[in-house]
Amino acid sequence: MEKPAICGGTPVRDKKLFYGHQYLDQSDYDAVMEVLKSDYLTCGPKITELEEKLCEITGAKYAVVCSNGTAALHIAALAAGIGKGDELITTPITFAASANCAFYCGGRPVFADINEKTYNIDPASVEEHITERTKAVVAVDFTGQAVELERLQEICKKNHLVLIEDGAHSIGTKYNGIPVGSIADMTTFSFHPVKTVTGGEGGAVLTNSEEYYQKLLLYRSHGITRNEQFLKNESHGPWYYEQVDLGYNYRLTDIQAGLILSQLDKLEMFKKRRKELVARYNDAFSKLDTVTVQEEIPQSDTTRHLYILRLNTDRLTIDRKQFFEAMAAENICCNVHYIPVYYFPYYEENGYKKGICPKAEALYEEMITLPLYYAMSDKDCDDVIKAVEKITEYYKK
Ligand SMILES: *Cc1c(COP(=O)(O)O)cnc(C)c1O
């Protein structure tokens, strides 16, 4: 049996492999340079072009791009009408922003548990957490896999809740053949460098509702409008605008929009490669009885953003932390997505206690994020597989 590097064996590779990395090429550099040489660095034509492109890709009627995915969630929660004392149901297995957006609006996030096979929010648990104060659900397409949209839409419709899909991981994913972005009441995207498509920073909200669209535009830019239809007083002249609500400066620059547009031209290429790598991992890991592969619902045609491996810790003599360290010794830098949101001190201080989502907490103890990104070679992927095989075999009970 081969010795893991952590016990003095030879590491599977010399060069460190990271869990994610952006991919940019000459066309991206050119796209940014073109904007830098143009008349508009912000609020210019690239913004409209990007919004049109996102509508074309997703089939949504309206898109509002903004400074990042967190801002997208904030303005979506505002447009959904979240206010003081309102509740918003979400999953604990996500980045904190999915839940924080409730606090931004004076409301409270409420955590529903996950499905232990798919790791996405469990619609039955959502139903159990609905109260008179519930206004919205933020369902996260965790790792890129679409949530159970049909069930969630049914539940939201019945209870008059707004369904916000946090699609930070899922650009390119389809649900029943329909692209994510045109299904939920509002869908948010992030263009952070670790996501499938990047602008350095960037975000977007997609919707089919004209009403939400108009609100999103206001909240993105100070609550200011020039649209005659929404003015409260008579116009003073062509320069006239009004602040009709309290909004923010959540605008995206044209520089970022130019980069995102150029990245979106590569979306099909990104999708294809990510799917190949996921298939390669799944093939290898489904043969091991020491690990569990994330299950997919048949409705989701997934562009995977993260690859999660679940350790069957009852069959291993090491825990997740030791496994993580053993992988690092093989020069494979993993990560963990995510620490359940309500474990954080801020949440504790706000009255959240451990134990509220047992399935999410159990998953957290056993999960590890393996490298997955466009530019990974087959050899990189096979090195990760080799390291997992070596470590799990050595520490098998
Ligand atoms: C990245 C991420 C966000 C936040 O996006 P930013 O662009 O970093 O603000 C929100 N939700 C999820 C699930 C994310 O992964």
mmCIF file of C-alpha atoms and ligand atoms in Angstrom:
data_model
loop_
_atom_site.group_PDB
_atom_site.id
_atom_site.type_symbol
_atom_site.label_atom_id
_atom_site.label_comp_id
_atom_site.label_asym_id
_atom_site.label_seq_id
_atom_site.Cartn_x
_atom_site.Cartn_y
_atom_site.Cartn_z
ATOM 1 C CA MET A 1 0.000 0.000 0.000
ATOM 2 C CA GLU A 2 1.320 3.422 -0.953
ATOM 3 C CA LYS A 3 2.191 5.774 1.914
ATOM 4 C CA PRO A 4 0.489 9.178 1.926
ATOM 5 C CA ALA A 5 2.904 12.144 1.820
ATOM 6 C CA ILE A 6 1.782 13.182 5.296
ATOM 7 C CA CYS A 7 3.299 9.901 6.600
ATOM 8 C CA GLY A 8 6.551 10.387 4.683
ATOM 9 C CA GLY A 9 5.510 9.027 1.253
ATOM 10 C CA THR A 10 6.058 10.847 -2.037
ATOM 11 C CA PRO A 11 3.397 13.458 -2.871
ATOM 12 C CA VAL A 12 1.329 12.725 -6.006
ATOM 13 C CA ARG A 13 2.555 16.018 -7.476
ATOM 14 C CA ASP A 14 5.243 18.664 -6.917
ATOM 15 C CA LYS A 15 3.293 21.722 -7.964
ATOM 16 C CA LYS A 16 0.409 22.901 -5.823
ATOM 17 C CA LEU A 17 -3.063 22.544 -7.305
ATOM 18 C CA PHE A 18 -5.657 25.066 -6.114
ATOM 19 C CA TYR A 19 -9.381 24.464 -5.729
ATOM 20 C CA GLY A 20 -10.433 27.110 -8.218
ATOM 21 C CA HIS A 21 -8.962 29.580 -10.676
ATOM 22 C CA GLN A 22 -10.302 32.040 -13.240
ATOM 23 C CA TYR A 23 -9.531 31.601 -16.930
ATOM 24 C CA LEU A 24 -8.793 34.672 -19.053
ATOM 25 C CA ASP A 25 -7.304 34.860 -22.524
ATOM 26 C CA GLN A 26 -6.348 37.529 -25.085
ATOM 27 C CA SER A 27 -9.975 38.206 -26.052
ATOM 28 C CA ASP A 28 -10.700 39.146 -22.419
ATOM 29 C CA TYR A 29 -7.707 41.491 -22.239
ATOM 30 C CA ASP A 30 -8.774 43.062 -25.554
ATOM 31 C CA ALA A 31 -12.361 43.502 -24.348
ATOM 32 C CA VAL A 32 -11.192 45.419 -21.256
ATOM 33 C CA MET A 33 -8.769 47.548 -23.288
ATOM 34 C CA GLU A 34 -11.533 48.454 -25.730
ATOM 35 C CA VAL A 35 -13.637 49.849 -22.851
ATOM 36 C CA LEU A 36 -10.667 51.701 -21.339
ATOM 37 C CA LYS A 37 -10.178 53.510 -24.646
ATOM 38 C CA SER A 38 -13.888 54.344 -25.021
ATOM 39 C CA ASP A 39 -15.924 57.299 -23.725
ATOM 40 C CA TYR A 40 -17.657 55.408 -20.915
ATOM 41 C CA LEU A 41 -16.045 53.713 -17.947
ATOM 42 C CA THR A 42 -19.387 53.322 -16.144
ATOM 43 C CA CYS A 43 -23.123 53.689 -16.985
ATOM 44 C CA GLY A 44 -22.238 53.227 -20.651
ATOM 45 C CA PRO A 45 -23.225 50.959 -23.541
ATOM 46 C CA LYS A 46 -21.509 47.827 -22.159
ATOM 47 C CA ILE A 47 -24.026 47.729 -19.309
ATOM 48 C CA THR A 48 -27.001 47.531 -21.684
ATOM 49 C CA GLU A 49 -25.146 45.087 -23.895
ATOM 50 C CA LEU A 50 -24.437 42.807 -20.923
ATOM 51 C CA GLU A 51 -28.019 42.995 -19.683
ATOM 52 C CA GLU A 52 -29.274 42.047 -23.151
ATOM 53 C CA LYS A 53 -26.781 39.201 -23.354
ATOM 54 C CA LEU A 54 -27.856 37.802 -19.966
ATOM 55 C CA CYS A 55 -31.494 37.881 -21.107
ATOM 56 C CA GLU A 56 -30.533 36.110 -24.314
ATOM 57 C CA ILE A 57 -28.579 33.399 -22.462
ATOM 58 C CA THR A 58 -31.201 32.765 -19.781
ATOM 59 C CA GLY A 59 -34.435 33.627 -21.562
ATOM 60 C CA ALA A 60 -35.346 36.075 -18.766
ATOM 61 C CA LYS A 61 -37.217 39.242 -19.790
ATOM 62 C CA TYR A 62 -35.161 41.660 -17.693
ATOM 63 C CA ALA A 63 -31.647 41.807 -16.274
ATOM 64 C CA VAL A 64 -30.174 44.355 -13.885
ATOM 65 C CA VAL A 65 -26.413 44.100 -13.493
ATOM 66 C CA CYS A 66 -24.802 45.393 -10.323
ATOM 67 C CA SER A 67 -21.540 45.573 -8.393
ATOM 68 C CA ASN A 68 -21.486 42.014 -7.009
ATOM 69 C CA GLY A 69 -23.592 38.992 -6.102
ATOM 70 C CA THR A 70 -24.169 40.284 -2.568
ATOM 71 C CA ALA A 71 -25.581 43.561 -3.887
ATOM 72 C CA ALA A 72 -27.754 41.504 -6.262
ATOM 73 C CA LEU A 73 -29.206 39.596 -3.300
ATOM 74 C CA HIS A 74 -29.726 42.826 -1.351
ATOM 75 C CA ILE A 75 -31.693 44.578 -4.100
ATOM 76 C CA ALA A 76 -33.631 41.385 -4.837
ATOM 77 C CA ALA A 77 -34.637 41.115 -1.161
ATOM 78 C CA LEU A 78 -35.661 44.796 -1.183
ATOM 79 C CA ALA A 79 -37.679 44.312 -4.378
ATOM 80 C CA ALA A 80 -39.329 41.279 -2.750
ATOM 81 C CA GLY A 81 -40.515 43.650 -0.037
ATOM 82 C CA ILE A 82 -38.452 42.302 2.871
ATOM 83 C CA GLY A 83 -38.671 44.830 5.695
ATOM 84 C CA LYS A 84 -38.521 45.096 9.455
ATOM 85 C CA GLY A 85 -39.530 41.857 11.174
ATOM 86 C CA ASP A 86 -39.966 39.892 7.933
ATOM 87 C CA GLU A 87 -38.515 36.419 7.552
ATOM 88 C CA LEU A 88 -36.622 34.966 4.632
ATOM 89 C CA ILE A 89 -36.006 31.217 4.451
ATOM 90 C CA THR A 90 -32.669 29.964 3.151
ATOM 91 C CA THR A 91 -30.116 27.172 3.510
ATOM 92 C CA PRO A 92 -27.197 27.116 5.972
ATOM 93 C CA ILE A 93 -24.945 25.444 3.371
ATOM 94 C CA THR A 94 -24.136 28.612 1.462
ATOM 95 C CA PHE A 95 -22.012 31.721 1.508
ATOM 96 C CA ALA A 96 -23.200 34.102 4.245
ATOM 97 C CA ALA A 97 -24.506 36.632 1.694
ATOM 98 C CA SER A 98 -27.548 34.450 0.880
ATOM 99 C CA ALA A 99 -28.745 34.965 4.469
ATOM 100 C CA ASN A 100 -27.261 38.398 5.252
ATOM 101 C CA CYS A 101 -29.546 40.027 2.673
ATOM 102 C CA ALA A 102 -32.432 39.543 5.135
ATOM 103 C CA PHE A 103 -30.552 41.454 7.865
ATOM 104 C CA TYR A 104 -29.701 44.263 5.409
ATOM 105 C CA CYS A 105 -33.442 44.859 5.005
ATOM 106 C CA GLY A 106 -34.229 44.729 8.723
ATOM 107 C CA GLY A 107 -35.568 41.201 8.442
ATOM 108 C CA ARG A 108 -34.312 37.830 9.670
ATOM 109 C CA PRO A 109 -33.010 34.789 7.859
ATOM 110 C CA VAL A 110 -34.567 31.462 8.885
ATOM 111 C CA PHE A 111 -32.687 28.275 8.065
ATOM 112 C CA ALA A 112 -34.321 25.247 6.480
ATOM 113 C CA ASP A 113 -32.403 21.960 6.371
ATOM 114 C CA ILE A 114 -30.938 20.360 3.263
ATOM 115 C CA ASN A 115 -31.628 17.210 1.309
ATOM 116 C CA GLU A 116 -28.838 14.882 2.449
ATOM 117 C CA LYS A 117 -28.286 13.450 -1.057
ATOM 118 C CA THR A 118 -28.256 16.596 -3.210
ATOM 119 C CA TYR A 119 -27.154 19.042 -0.472
ATOM 120 C CA ASN A 120 -29.691 21.600 -1.745
ATOM 121 C CA ILE A 121 -32.440 23.118 0.392
ATOM 122 C CA ASP A 122 -35.197 20.598 1.171
ATOM 123 C CA PRO A 123 -38.611 21.944 0.063
ATOM 124 C CA ALA A 124 -40.336 19.980 2.863
ATOM 125 C CA SER A 125 -38.165 21.748 5.432
ATOM 126 C CA VAL A 126 -38.941 25.111 3.784
ATOM 127 C CA GLU A 127 -42.634 24.379 4.254
ATOM 128 C CA GLU A 128 -42.117 23.552 7.924
ATOM 129 C CA HIS A 129 -40.442 26.915 8.547
ATOM 130 C CA ILE A 130 -43.108 29.153 7.011
ATOM 131 C CA THR A 131 -44.728 31.569 9.485
ATOM 132 C CA GLU A 132 -46.979 34.607 9.134
ATOM 133 C CA ARG A 133 -43.853 36.714 8.811
ATOM 134 C CA THR A 134 -42.251 34.766 5.956
ATOM 135 C CA LYS A 135 -41.966 36.887 2.818
ATOM 136 C CA ALA A 136 -39.406 35.137 0.632
ATOM 137 C CA VAL A 137 -37.259 32.077 0.036
ATOM 138 C CA VAL A 138 -33.633 32.356 -1.104
ATOM 139 C CA ALA A 139 -32.891 28.975 -2.679
ATOM 140 C CA VAL A 140 -29.220 28.447 -3.509
ATOM 141 C CA ASP A 141 -28.193 26.305 -6.474
ATOM 142 C CA PHE A 142 -25.413 24.821 -4.383
ATOM 143 C CA THR A 143 -22.376 23.703 -6.465
ATOM 144 C CA GLY A 144 -24.357 24.664 -9.595
ATOM 145 C CA GLN A 145 -27.103 22.068 -9.301
ATOM 146 C CA ALA A 146 -30.579 23.610 -9.693
ATOM 147 C CA VAL A 147 -32.787 23.474 -6.608
ATOM 148 C CA GLU A 148 -36.134 21.647 -6.802
ATOM 149 C CA LEU A 149 -37.726 24.602 -8.559
ATOM 150 C CA GLU A 150 -41.084 23.033 -9.297
ATOM 151 C CA ARG A 151 -41.744 22.136 -5.652
ATOM 152 C CA LEU A 152 -40.421 25.455 -4.401
ATOM 153 C CA GLN A 153 -42.554 27.411 -6.881
ATOM 154 C CA GLU A 154 -45.630 25.487 -5.719
ATOM 155 C CA ILE A 155 -44.863 26.197 -2.052
ATOM 156 C CA CYS A 156 -44.122 29.873 -2.697
ATOM 157 C CA LYS A 157 -47.253 30.354 -4.764
ATOM 158 C CA LYS A 158 -49.461 28.707 -2.157
ATOM 159 C CA ASN A 159 -48.008 30.816 0.653
ATOM 160 C CA HIS A 160 -47.599 34.092 -1.292
ATOM 161 C CA LEU A 161 -43.819 34.089 -0.982
ATOM 162 C CA VAL A 162 -41.284 35.485 -3.422
ATOM 163 C CA LEU A 163 -38.858 32.885 -4.747
ATOM 164 C CA ILE A 164 -35.322 34.237 -5.141
ATOM 165 C CA GLU A 165 -32.862 31.788 -6.655
ATOM 166 C CA ASP A 166 -29.255 32.438 -5.655
ATOM 167 C CA GLY A 167 -27.570 31.335 -8.853
ATOM 168 C CA ALA A 168 -24.060 32.447 -7.862
ATOM 169 C CA HIS A 169 -22.909 28.891 -8.693
ATOM 170 C CA SER A 170 -25.269 28.001 -11.495
ATOM 171 C CA ILE A 171 -24.813 30.177 -14.554
ATOM 172 C CA GLY A 172 -25.166 27.783 -17.500
ATOM 173 C CA THR A 173 -27.289 25.246 -15.600
ATOM 174 C CA LYS A 174 -30.696 24.200 -16.961
ATOM 175 C CA TYR A 175 -33.735 22.950 -15.094
ATOM 176 C CA ASN A 176 -36.112 20.815 -17.199
ATOM 177 C CA GLY A 177 -34.249 22.169 -20.218
ATOM 178 C CA ILE A 178 -34.850 25.803 -19.224
ATOM 179 C CA PRO A 179 -31.835 27.949 -18.277
ATOM 180 C CA VAL A 180 -31.545 29.067 -14.668
ATOM 181 C CA GLY A 181 -32.355 32.775 -14.579
ATOM 182 C CA SER A 182 -35.780 32.699 -16.201
ATOM 183 C CA ILE A 183 -37.639 30.418 -13.765
ATOM 184 C CA ALA A 184 -37.737 31.839 -10.215
ATOM 185 C CA ASP A 185 -39.331 35.248 -9.472
ATOM 186 C CA MET A 186 -35.804 36.642 -9.358
ATOM 187 C CA THR A 187 -32.433 34.946 -9.906
ATOM 188 C CA THR A 188 -29.098 36.406 -8.814
ATOM 189 C CA PHE A 189 -25.660 35.775 -10.301
ATOM 190 C CA SER A 190 -22.136 36.562 -9.104
ATOM 191 C CA PHE A 191 -19.103 37.239 -11.287
ATOM 192 C CA HIS A 192 -16.450 36.858 -8.589
ATOM 193 C CA PRO A 193 -13.213 35.310 -9.971
ATOM 194 C CA VAL A 194 -13.847 31.925 -8.386
ATOM 195 C CA LYS A 195 -17.253 31.575 -10.128
ATOM 196 C CA THR A 196 -17.641 30.094 -13.626
ATOM 197 C CA VAL A 197 -17.703 33.507 -15.368
ATOM 198 C CA THR A 198 -15.891 36.534 -13.936
ATOM 199 C CA GLY A 199 -15.676 40.299 -14.154
ATOM 200 C CA GLY A 200 -13.251 40.653 -11.213
ATOM 201 C CA GLU A 201 -16.395 41.561 -9.286
ATOM 202 C CA GLY A 202 -19.938 41.779 -10.584
ATOM 203 C CA GLY A 203 -23.491 40.624 -10.107
ATOM 204 C CA ALA A 204 -26.893 40.520 -11.756
ATOM 205 C CA VAL A 205 -30.566 40.001 -10.976
ATOM 206 C CA LEU A 206 -32.797 38.410 -13.603
ATOM 207 C CA THR A 207 -36.579 38.516 -13.608
ATOM 208 C CA ASN A 208 -39.619 38.252 -15.854
ATOM 209 C CA SER A 209 -41.531 40.813 -13.787
ATOM 210 C CA GLU A 210 -41.664 44.425 -14.954
ATOM 211 C CA GLU A 211 -42.545 45.468 -11.389
ATOM 212 C CA TYR A 212 -39.461 43.874 -9.841
ATOM 213 C CA TYR A 213 -37.366 45.185 -12.706
ATOM 214 C CA GLN A 214 -38.313 48.811 -12.040
ATOM 215 C CA LYS A 215 -37.622 48.403 -8.318
ATOM 216 C CA LEU A 216 -34.256 46.760 -8.955
ATOM 217 C CA LEU A 217 -33.213 49.692 -11.166
ATOM 218 C CA LEU A 218 -34.101 52.133 -8.389
ATOM 219 C CA TYR A 219 -32.318 50.250 -5.605
ATOM 220 C CA ARG A 220 -29.207 49.795 -7.761
ATOM 221 C CA SER A 221 -28.783 53.527 -8.176
ATOM 222 C CA HIS A 222 -29.668 55.640 -5.108
ATOM 223 C CA GLY A 223 -33.445 55.323 -5.571
ATOM 224 C CA ILE A 224 -33.076 57.886 -8.349
ATOM 225 C CA THR A 225 -35.195 57.863 -11.495
ATOM 226 C CA ARG A 226 -35.511 59.937 -14.654
ATOM 227 C CA ASN A 227 -38.486 57.936 -15.855
ATOM 228 C CA GLU A 228 -41.448 60.370 -16.203
ATOM 229 C CA GLN A 229 -43.803 57.598 -15.227
ATOM 230 C CA PHE A 230 -42.292 57.407 -11.730
ATOM 231 C CA LEU A 231 -41.718 61.116 -10.959
ATOM 232 C CA LYS A 232 -43.709 62.412 -7.975
ATOM 233 C CA ASN A 233 -43.463 66.094 -8.966
ATOM 234 C CA GLU A 234 -43.526 67.967 -12.224
ATOM 235 C CA SER A 235 -40.280 67.935 -14.199
ATOM 236 C CA HIS A 236 -38.184 71.113 -14.081
ATOM 237 C CA GLY A 237 -36.631 70.415 -17.466
ATOM 238 C CA PRO A 238 -34.428 67.988 -19.392
ATOM 239 C CA TRP A 239 -31.884 67.713 -16.519
ATOM 240 C CA TYR A 240 -34.530 66.704 -14.018
ATOM 241 C CA TYR A 241 -34.449 63.531 -11.926
ATOM 242 C CA GLU A 242 -35.858 62.585 -8.542
ATOM 243 C CA GLN A 243 -34.840 60.397 -5.664
ATOM 244 C CA VAL A 244 -38.103 58.608 -4.943
ATOM 245 C CA ASP A 245 -36.797 55.912 -2.581
ATOM 246 C CA LEU A 246 -33.621 55.085 -0.651
ATOM 247 C CA GLY A 247 -31.251 53.154 -2.891
ATOM 248 C CA TYR A 248 -27.527 52.474 -3.132
ATOM 249 C CA ASN A 249 -24.622 52.830 -5.481
ATOM 250 C CA TYR A 250 -24.462 49.219 -6.621
ATOM 251 C CA ARG A 251 -23.552 50.020 -10.222
ATOM 252 C CA LEU A 252 -21.233 47.839 -12.284
ATOM 253 C CA THR A 253 -18.523 49.546 -14.361
ATOM 254 C CA ASP A 254 -18.351 49.205 -18.146
ATOM 255 C CA ILE A 255 -14.840 47.836 -17.670
ATOM 256 C CA GLN A 256 -16.232 44.874 -15.734
ATOM 257 C CA ALA A 257 -19.196 44.523 -18.090
ATOM 258 C CA GLY A 258 -16.776 44.327 -21.032
ATOM 259 C CA LEU A 259 -14.887 41.517 -19.317
ATOM 260 C CA ILE A 260 -18.052 39.627 -18.357
ATOM 261 C CA LEU A 261 -19.352 39.875 -21.949
ATOM 262 C CA SER A 262 -16.125 38.421 -23.268
ATOM 263 C CA GLN A 263 -16.218 35.671 -20.612
ATOM 264 C CA LEU A 264 -19.808 34.809 -21.515
ATOM 265 C CA ASP A 265 -18.615 34.075 -25.070
ATOM 266 C CA LYS A 266 -16.689 31.219 -23.464
ATOM 267 C CA LEU A 267 -19.576 29.899 -21.362
ATOM 268 C CA GLU A 268 -20.205 26.852 -23.593
ATOM 269 C CA MET A 269 -16.508 26.017 -23.481
ATOM 270 C CA PHE A 270 -16.451 26.414 -19.672
ATOM 271 C CA LYS A 271 -19.566 24.240 -19.323
ATOM 272 C CA LYS A 272 -18.174 21.453 -21.468
ATOM 273 C CA ARG A 273 -14.863 21.228 -19.628
ATOM 274 C CA ARG A 274 -16.430 21.415 -16.159
ATOM 275 C CA LYS A 275 -18.796 18.582 -17.101
ATOM 276 C CA GLU A 276 -15.911 16.448 -18.369
ATOM 277 C CA LEU A 277 -13.968 16.930 -15.131
ATOM 278 C CA VAL A 278 -17.014 16.174 -12.969
ATOM 279 C CA ALA A 279 -17.654 12.972 -14.957
ATOM 280 C CA ARG A 280 -14.021 11.934 -14.497
ATOM 281 C CA TYR A 281 -14.241 12.480 -10.728
ATOM 282 C CA ASN A 282 -17.642 10.784 -10.418
ATOM 283 C CA ASP A 283 -16.442 7.762 -12.375
ATOM 284 C CA ALA A 284 -13.513 7.248 -10.038
ATOM 285 C CA PHE A 285 -15.182 8.114 -6.729
ATOM 286 C CA SER A 286 -18.347 6.106 -7.252
ATOM 287 C CA LYS A 287 -16.111 3.005 -7.134
ATOM 288 C CA LEU A 288 -14.935 3.805 -3.590
ATOM 289 C CA ASP A 289 -16.936 2.831 -0.503
ATOM 290 C CA THR A 290 -15.090 5.360 1.657
ATOM 291 C CA VAL A 291 -16.583 8.414 -0.055
ATOM 292 C CA THR A 292 -19.981 9.540 -1.335
ATOM 293 C CA VAL A 293 -20.631 11.415 -4.568
ATOM 294 C CA GLN A 294 -23.173 14.261 -4.613
ATOM 295 C CA GLU A 295 -26.453 13.107 -6.186
ATOM 296 C CA GLU A 296 -28.217 15.018 -8.941
ATOM 297 C CA ILE A 297 -31.909 15.437 -9.529
ATOM 298 C CA PRO A 298 -32.775 14.397 -13.108
ATOM 299 C CA GLN A 299 -34.282 17.846 -13.832
ATOM 300 C CA SER A 300 -30.928 19.585 -13.397
ATOM 301 C CA ASP A 301 -28.507 19.722 -16.311
ATOM 302 C CA THR A 302 -25.719 21.083 -14.173
ATOM 303 C CA THR A 303 -22.741 23.279 -14.930
ATOM 304 C CA ARG A 304 -20.843 22.479 -11.762
ATOM 305 C CA HIS A 305 -19.042 25.312 -9.987
ATOM 306 C CA LEU A 306 -17.766 23.270 -7.028
ATOM 307 C CA TYR A 307 -16.930 19.596 -6.661
ATOM 308 C CA ILE A 308 -17.835 18.315 -3.208
ATOM 309 C CA LEU A 309 -16.638 14.977 -1.915
ATOM 310 C CA ARG A 310 -18.318 13.544 1.156
ATOM 311 C CA LEU A 311 -16.185 11.286 3.321
ATOM 312 C CA ASN A 312 -17.802 8.192 4.782
ATOM 313 C CA THR A 313 -16.105 8.883 8.098
ATOM 314 C CA ASP A 314 -17.580 5.713 9.622
ATOM 315 C CA ARG A 315 -15.357 3.763 7.196
ATOM 316 C CA LEU A 316 -12.215 5.808 7.791
ATOM 317 C CA THR A 317 -9.834 6.147 10.722
ATOM 318 C CA ILE A 318 -9.344 9.863 10.022
ATOM 319 C CA ASP A 319 -11.731 12.787 10.111
ATOM 320 C CA ARG A 320 -12.279 15.561 7.570
ATOM 321 C CA LYS A 321 -9.603 17.825 9.047
ATOM 322 C CA GLN A 322 -6.987 15.073 8.862
ATOM 323 C CA PHE A 323 -8.095 14.196 5.333
ATOM 324 C CA PHE A 324 -7.794 17.872 4.348
ATOM 325 C CA GLU A 325 -4.261 18.004 5.766
ATOM 326 C CA ALA A 326 -3.296 14.755 4.041
ATOM 327 C CA MET A 327 -4.488 16.202 0.694
ATOM 328 C CA ALA A 328 -2.463 19.377 1.310
ATOM 329 C CA ALA A 329 0.641 17.223 1.878
ATOM 330 C CA GLU A 330 -0.002 15.719 -1.591
ATOM 331 C CA ASN A 331 0.081 19.352 -2.858
ATOM 332 C CA ILE A 332 -3.643 19.425 -3.489
ATOM 333 C CA CYS A 333 -5.191 22.476 -1.882
ATOM 334 C CA CYS A 334 -8.807 21.799 -1.062
ATOM 335 C CA ASN A 335 -11.404 23.961 0.605
ATOM 336 C CA VAL A 336 -14.649 23.456 2.518
ATOM 337 C CA HIS A 337 -17.952 24.889 1.259
ATOM 338 C CA TYR A 338 -19.533 25.863 3.539
ATOM 339 C CA ILE A 339 -19.389 26.377 7.279
ATOM 340 C CA PRO A 340 -23.112 26.440 8.185
ATOM 341 C CA VAL A 341 -23.967 30.151 8.185
ATOM 342 C CA TYR A 342 -25.534 30.154 11.653
ATOM 343 C CA TYR A 343 -22.285 28.859 13.228
ATOM 344 C CA PHE A 344 -20.764 32.324 12.829
ATOM 345 C CA PRO A 345 -20.419 34.507 15.943
ATOM 346 C CA TYR A 346 -22.580 37.238 14.393
ATOM 347 C CA TYR A 347 -25.393 34.740 14.031
ATOM 348 C CA GLU A 348 -24.857 33.363 17.517
ATOM 349 C CA GLU A 349 -25.103 36.894 18.882
ATOM 350 C CA ASN A 350 -28.393 37.206 17.032
ATOM 351 C CA GLY A 351 -29.910 34.190 18.732
ATOM 352 C CA TYR A 352 -29.153 31.326 16.324
ATOM 353 C CA LYS A 353 -28.173 28.040 17.954
ATOM 354 C CA LYS A 354 -26.377 24.946 16.734
ATOM 355 C CA GLY A 355 -28.573 21.925 16.116
ATOM 356 C CA ILE A 356 -31.286 23.606 14.018
ATOM 357 C CA CYS A 357 -30.343 21.869 10.743
ATOM 358 C CA PRO A 358 -28.941 18.421 11.646
ATOM 359 C CA LYS A 359 -28.473 17.209 8.059
ATOM 360 C CA ALA A 360 -26.519 20.326 7.099
ATOM 361 C CA GLU A 361 -24.381 20.002 10.225
ATOM 362 C CA ALA A 362 -23.643 16.325 9.536
ATOM 363 C CA LEU A 363 -22.667 17.166 5.957
ATOM 364 C CA TYR A 364 -20.340 19.906 7.159
ATOM 365 C CA GLU A 365 -18.359 17.399 9.252
ATOM 366 C CA GLU A 366 -17.722 15.187 6.209
ATOM 367 C CA MET A 367 -17.408 17.464 3.197
ATOM 368 C CA ILE A 368 -14.388 18.690 1.300
ATOM 369 C CA THR A 369 -14.164 20.747 -1.914
ATOM 370 C CA LEU A 370 -11.801 19.329 -4.524
ATOM 371 C CA PRO A 371 -10.164 21.402 -7.273
ATOM 372 C CA LEU A 372 -12.460 22.175 -10.218
ATOM 373 C CA TYR A 373 -11.828 24.845 -12.823
ATOM 374 C CA TYR A 374 -11.700 25.236 -16.589
ATOM 375 C CA ALA A 375 -7.928 25.134 -17.047
ATOM 376 C CA MET A 376 -7.420 21.929 -15.043
ATOM 377 C CA SER A 377 -5.801 19.234 -17.186
ATOM 378 C CA ASP A 378 -6.801 15.553 -17.207
ATOM 379 C CA LYS A 379 -3.491 14.918 -15.439
ATOM 380 C CA ASP A 380 -4.390 17.423 -12.676
ATOM 381 C CA CYS A 381 -7.746 15.698 -12.261
ATOM 382 C CA ASP A 382 -6.116 12.262 -12.155
ATOM 383 C CA ASP A 383 -3.632 13.494 -9.524
ATOM 384 C CA VAL A 384 -6.555 14.501 -7.304
ATOM 385 C CA ILE A 385 -8.164 11.097 -7.842
ATOM 386 C CA LYS A 386 -4.880 9.349 -7.070
ATOM 387 C CA ALA A 387 -4.465 11.335 -3.851
ATOM 388 C CA VAL A 388 -8.020 10.554 -2.703
ATOM 389 C CA GLU A 389 -7.531 6.848 -3.502
ATOM 390 C CA LYS A 390 -4.198 6.713 -1.731
ATOM 391 C CA ILE A 391 -5.408 8.457 1.420
ATOM 392 C CA THR A 392 -8.747 6.667 1.716
ATOM 393 C CA GLU A 393 -7.117 3.286 1.165
ATOM 394 C CA TYR A 394 -4.393 3.914 3.738
ATOM 395 C CA TYR A 395 -6.844 5.104 6.388
ATOM 396 C CA LYS A 396 -9.615 2.626 5.659
ATOM 397 C CA LYS A 397 -11.112 0.976 8.745
HETATM 398 C C1 LIG B 1 -20.199 34.091 -4.240
HETATM 399 C C2 LIG B 1 -21.518 33.921 -3.661
HETATM 400 C C3 LIG B 1 -22.342 35.003 -3.316
HETATM 401 C C4 LIG B 1 -21.848 36.423 -3.284
HETATM 402 O O1 LIG B 1 -21.357 36.895 -4.464
HETATM 403 P P1 LIG B 1 -20.283 38.086 -4.458
HETATM 404 O O2 LIG B 1 -20.224 38.454 -5.922
HETATM 405 O O3 LIG B 1 -19.005 37.540 -3.946
HETATM 406 O O4 LIG B 1 -20.819 39.188 -3.625
HETATM 407 C C5 LIG B 1 -23.631 34.749 -2.901
HETATM 408 N N1 LIG B 1 -24.113 33.497 -2.797
HETATM 409 C C6 LIG B 1 -23.342 32.429 -3.091
HETATM 410 C C7 LIG B 1 -23.936 31.073 -2.968
HETATM 411 C C8 LIG B 1 -22.025 32.601 -3.515
HETATM 412 O O5 LIG B 1 -21.262 31.533 -3.770
#
